[in-house]
GROMACS .gro file of C-alpha atoms in nm:
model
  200
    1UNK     CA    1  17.706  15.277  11.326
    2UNK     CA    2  17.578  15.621  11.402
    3UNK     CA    3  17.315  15.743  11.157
    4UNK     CA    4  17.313  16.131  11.107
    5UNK     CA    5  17.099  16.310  10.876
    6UNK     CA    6  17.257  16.623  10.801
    7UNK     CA    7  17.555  16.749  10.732
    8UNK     CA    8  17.613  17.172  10.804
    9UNK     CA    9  17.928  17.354  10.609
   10UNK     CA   10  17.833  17.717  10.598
   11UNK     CA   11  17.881  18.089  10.710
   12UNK     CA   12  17.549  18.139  10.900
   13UNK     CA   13  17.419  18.438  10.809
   14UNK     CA   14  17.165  18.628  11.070
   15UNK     CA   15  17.047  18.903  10.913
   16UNK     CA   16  17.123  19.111  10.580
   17UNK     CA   17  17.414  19.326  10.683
   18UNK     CA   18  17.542  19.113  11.008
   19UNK     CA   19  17.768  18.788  10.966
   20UNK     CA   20  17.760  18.525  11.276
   21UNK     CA   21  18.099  18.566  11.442
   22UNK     CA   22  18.320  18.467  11.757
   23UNK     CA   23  18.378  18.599  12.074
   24UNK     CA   24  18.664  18.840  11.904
   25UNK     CA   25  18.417  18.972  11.675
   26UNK     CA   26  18.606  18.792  11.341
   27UNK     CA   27  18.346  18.601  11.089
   28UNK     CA   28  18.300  18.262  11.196
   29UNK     CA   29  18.212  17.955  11.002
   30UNK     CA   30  18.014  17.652  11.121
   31UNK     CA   31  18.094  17.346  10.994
   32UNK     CA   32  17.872  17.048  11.180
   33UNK     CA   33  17.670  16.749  11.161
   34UNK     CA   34  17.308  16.693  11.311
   35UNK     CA   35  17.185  16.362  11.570
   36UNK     CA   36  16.899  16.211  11.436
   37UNK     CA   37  16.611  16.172  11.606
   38UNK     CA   38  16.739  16.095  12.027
   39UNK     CA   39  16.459  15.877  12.080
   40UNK     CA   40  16.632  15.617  11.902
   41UNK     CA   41  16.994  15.692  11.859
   42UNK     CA   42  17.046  15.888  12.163
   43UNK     CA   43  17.321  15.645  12.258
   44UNK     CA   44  17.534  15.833  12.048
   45UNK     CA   45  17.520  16.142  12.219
   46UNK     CA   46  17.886  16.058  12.456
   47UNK     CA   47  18.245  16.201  12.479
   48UNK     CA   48  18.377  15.911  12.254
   49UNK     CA   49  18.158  15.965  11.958
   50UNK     CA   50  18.151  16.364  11.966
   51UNK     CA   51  18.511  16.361  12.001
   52UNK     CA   52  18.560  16.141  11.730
   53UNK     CA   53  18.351  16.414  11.489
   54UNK     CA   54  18.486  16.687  11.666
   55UNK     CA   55  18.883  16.567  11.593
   56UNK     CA   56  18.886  16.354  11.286
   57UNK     CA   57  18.602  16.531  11.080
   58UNK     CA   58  18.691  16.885  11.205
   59UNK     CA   59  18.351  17.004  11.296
   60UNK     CA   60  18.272  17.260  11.550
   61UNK     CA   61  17.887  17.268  11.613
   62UNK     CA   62  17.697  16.981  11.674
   63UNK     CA   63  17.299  17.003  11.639
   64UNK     CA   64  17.125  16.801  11.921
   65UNK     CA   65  16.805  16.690  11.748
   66UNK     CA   66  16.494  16.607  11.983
   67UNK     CA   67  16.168  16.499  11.767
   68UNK     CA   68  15.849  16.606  11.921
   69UNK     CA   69  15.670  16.344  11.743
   70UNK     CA   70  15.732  15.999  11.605
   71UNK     CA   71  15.793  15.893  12.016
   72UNK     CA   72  15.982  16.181  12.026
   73UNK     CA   73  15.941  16.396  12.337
   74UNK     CA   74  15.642  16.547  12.318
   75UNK     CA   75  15.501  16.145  12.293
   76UNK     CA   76  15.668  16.059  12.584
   77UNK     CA   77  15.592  16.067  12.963
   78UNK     CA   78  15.794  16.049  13.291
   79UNK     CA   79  16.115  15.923  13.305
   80UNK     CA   80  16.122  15.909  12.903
   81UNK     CA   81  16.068  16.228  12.887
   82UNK     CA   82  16.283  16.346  13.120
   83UNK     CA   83  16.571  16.110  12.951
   84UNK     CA   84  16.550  16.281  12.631
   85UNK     CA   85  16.560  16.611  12.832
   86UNK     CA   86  16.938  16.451  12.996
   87UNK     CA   87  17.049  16.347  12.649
   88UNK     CA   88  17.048  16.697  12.507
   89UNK     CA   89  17.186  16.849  12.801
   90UNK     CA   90  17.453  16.562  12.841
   91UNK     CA   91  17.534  16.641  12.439
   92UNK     CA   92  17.535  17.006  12.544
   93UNK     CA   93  17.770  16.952  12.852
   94UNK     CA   94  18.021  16.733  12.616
   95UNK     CA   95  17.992  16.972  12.302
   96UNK     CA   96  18.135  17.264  12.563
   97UNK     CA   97  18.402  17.075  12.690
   98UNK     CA   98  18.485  17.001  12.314
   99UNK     CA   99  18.496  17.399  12.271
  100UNK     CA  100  18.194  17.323  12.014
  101UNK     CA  101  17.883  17.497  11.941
  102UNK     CA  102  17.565  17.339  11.979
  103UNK     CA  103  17.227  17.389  11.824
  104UNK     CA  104  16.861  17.210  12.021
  105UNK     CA  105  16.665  17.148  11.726
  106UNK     CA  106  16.291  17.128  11.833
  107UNK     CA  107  16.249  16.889  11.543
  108UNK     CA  108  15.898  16.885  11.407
  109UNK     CA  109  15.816  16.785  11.077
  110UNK     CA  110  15.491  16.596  11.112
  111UNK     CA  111  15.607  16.280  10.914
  112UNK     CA  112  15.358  16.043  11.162
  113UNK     CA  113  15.140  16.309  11.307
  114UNK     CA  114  15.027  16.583  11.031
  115UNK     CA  115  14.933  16.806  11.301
  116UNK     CA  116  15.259  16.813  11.388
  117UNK     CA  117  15.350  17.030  11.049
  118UNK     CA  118  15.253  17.327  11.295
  119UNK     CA  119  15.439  17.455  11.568
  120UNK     CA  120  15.178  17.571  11.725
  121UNK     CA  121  15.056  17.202  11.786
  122UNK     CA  122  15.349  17.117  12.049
  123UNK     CA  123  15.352  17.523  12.142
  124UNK     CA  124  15.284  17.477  12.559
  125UNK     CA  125  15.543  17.215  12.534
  126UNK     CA  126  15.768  17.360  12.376
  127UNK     CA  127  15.726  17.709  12.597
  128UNK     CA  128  15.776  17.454  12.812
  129UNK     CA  129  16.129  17.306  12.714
  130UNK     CA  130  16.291  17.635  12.607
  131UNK     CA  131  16.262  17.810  12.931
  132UNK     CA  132  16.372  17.536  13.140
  133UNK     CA  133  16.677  17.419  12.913
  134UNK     CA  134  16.773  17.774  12.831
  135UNK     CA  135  16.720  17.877  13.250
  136UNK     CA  136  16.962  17.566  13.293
  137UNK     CA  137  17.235  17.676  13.058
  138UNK     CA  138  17.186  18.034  13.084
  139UNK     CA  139  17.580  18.069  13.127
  140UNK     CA  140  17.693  17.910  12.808
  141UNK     CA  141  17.794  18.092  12.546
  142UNK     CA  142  17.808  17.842  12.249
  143UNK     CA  143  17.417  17.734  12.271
  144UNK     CA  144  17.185  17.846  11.957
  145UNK     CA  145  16.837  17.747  11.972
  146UNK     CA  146  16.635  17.609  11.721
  147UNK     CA  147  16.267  17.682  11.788
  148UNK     CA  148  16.133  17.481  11.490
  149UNK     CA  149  16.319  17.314  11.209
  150UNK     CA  150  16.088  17.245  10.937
  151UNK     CA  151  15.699  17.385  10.942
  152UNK     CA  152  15.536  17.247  10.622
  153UNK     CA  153  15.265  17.140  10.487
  154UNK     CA  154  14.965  17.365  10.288
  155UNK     CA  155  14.799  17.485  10.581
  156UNK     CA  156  15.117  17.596  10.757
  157UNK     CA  157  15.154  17.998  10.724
  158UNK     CA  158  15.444  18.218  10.829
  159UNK     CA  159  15.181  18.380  11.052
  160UNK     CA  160  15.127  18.043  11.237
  161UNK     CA  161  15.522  18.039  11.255
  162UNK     CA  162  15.562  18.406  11.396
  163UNK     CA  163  15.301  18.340  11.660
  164UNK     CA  164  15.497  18.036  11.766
  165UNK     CA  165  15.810  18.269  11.782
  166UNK     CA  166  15.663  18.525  11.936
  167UNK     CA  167  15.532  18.310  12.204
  168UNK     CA  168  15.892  18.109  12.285
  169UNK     CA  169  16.128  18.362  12.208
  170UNK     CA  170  16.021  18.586  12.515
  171UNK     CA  171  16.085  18.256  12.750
  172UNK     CA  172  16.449  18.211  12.604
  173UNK     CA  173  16.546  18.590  12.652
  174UNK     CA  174  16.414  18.587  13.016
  175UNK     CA  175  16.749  18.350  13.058
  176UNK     CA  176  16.960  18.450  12.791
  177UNK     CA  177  17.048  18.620  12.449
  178UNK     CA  178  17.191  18.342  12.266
  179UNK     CA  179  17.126  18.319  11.894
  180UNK     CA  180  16.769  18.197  11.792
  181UNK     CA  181  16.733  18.034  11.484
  182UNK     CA  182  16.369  18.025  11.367
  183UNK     CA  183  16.217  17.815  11.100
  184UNK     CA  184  15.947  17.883  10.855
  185UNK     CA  185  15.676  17.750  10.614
  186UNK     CA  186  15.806  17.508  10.353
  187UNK     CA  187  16.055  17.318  10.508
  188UNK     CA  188  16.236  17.624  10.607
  189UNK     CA  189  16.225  17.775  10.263
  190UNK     CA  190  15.911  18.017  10.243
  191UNK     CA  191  16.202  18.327  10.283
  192UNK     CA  192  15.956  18.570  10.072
  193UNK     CA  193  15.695  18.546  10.347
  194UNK     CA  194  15.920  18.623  10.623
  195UNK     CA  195  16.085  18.948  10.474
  196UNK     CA  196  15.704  19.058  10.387
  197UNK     CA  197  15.643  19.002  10.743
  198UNK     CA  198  15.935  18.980  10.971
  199UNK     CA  199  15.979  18.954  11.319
  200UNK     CA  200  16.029  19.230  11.525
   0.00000   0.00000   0.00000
């Protein structure tokens, strides 16, 4: 049985007086459910599976989430690595043909590795994996990217996040200007920090 760790049902909002909406320009709502990690349950990631979600729990985004740690893919070498690459472009292929959004989650939490609480730890790697995965699906337009999930930790700052962003956003709008979702200090909860400091 497929193990999935969270569960979306909200109106993503991306700024203080714009609402996230379709290609018509009405408000749209994403209702979804996130992978956990690929490295181990990345056999879930097919037609039969997603189309079960999409059709019988009514959701419309799925969130493709690769680990960097934990033998995630920033652990991993070779053909490893490069399978965990396929798997989110495979759940990216079969999430269009569903007519569903996706979301790459760049999952770092540092639950094994505390240095991976920063972004900046995985930060070449991650340059990296954005500009090649967002060169390769350039076209699409129902991929969001997730350029960290959940910074944390005391020694994690909102400054350490907007360097991060600062340094992979650029890569993903050489290729396209799909909707960036960027994390910050806390577990994605440190909101006072970013509207003191926001990015440009």
């Amino acid at each position: 049985e497929a193990q999935w760790d969270i569960i979306y049902d909200y109106e993503e909002i991306i700024d203080n007086d714009e609402d996230l909406v379709d290609e018509n320009g009405e408000k749209f709502q994403l209702i979804g459910i996130s992978t956990h990690g690929l490295q181990w349950f990345g056999q879930y990631v097919n037609f039969t599976t997603i189309d079960a979600l999409h059709n019988e729990f009514g959701i419309n985004v799925l969130r493709l989430s690769l680990y960097t740690s934990e033998g995630g893919y920033c652990e991993s070498e070779g053909s490893r690595k490069e399978n965990l690459y396929q798997t989110v472009c495979e759940g990216i292929r079969i999430a269009t043909e569903l007519d569903m959004y996706v979301i790459v989650d760049w999952h770092m939490v540092g639950a094994e590795d505390p240095n991976d609480k920063n972004p900046l730890y995985y930060k070449d790697e991650a340059i990296d994996f954005f500009s090649r995965i967002s060169k390769e699906f350039k076209d699409y337009d129902n991929v969001m990217y997730e350029i960290m999930n959940e910074p944390n930790g005391n020694a994690v700052k909102w400054s350490h996040c907007k360097e991060y962003a600062n340094l992979v956003i650029p890569k993903i709008r050489e290729n396209t200007d799909a909707i960036i979702l960027v994390g910050n200090p806390n577990w994605t909860a440190n909101l006072n920090a970013v509207m003191a400091d926001p990015l440009e």
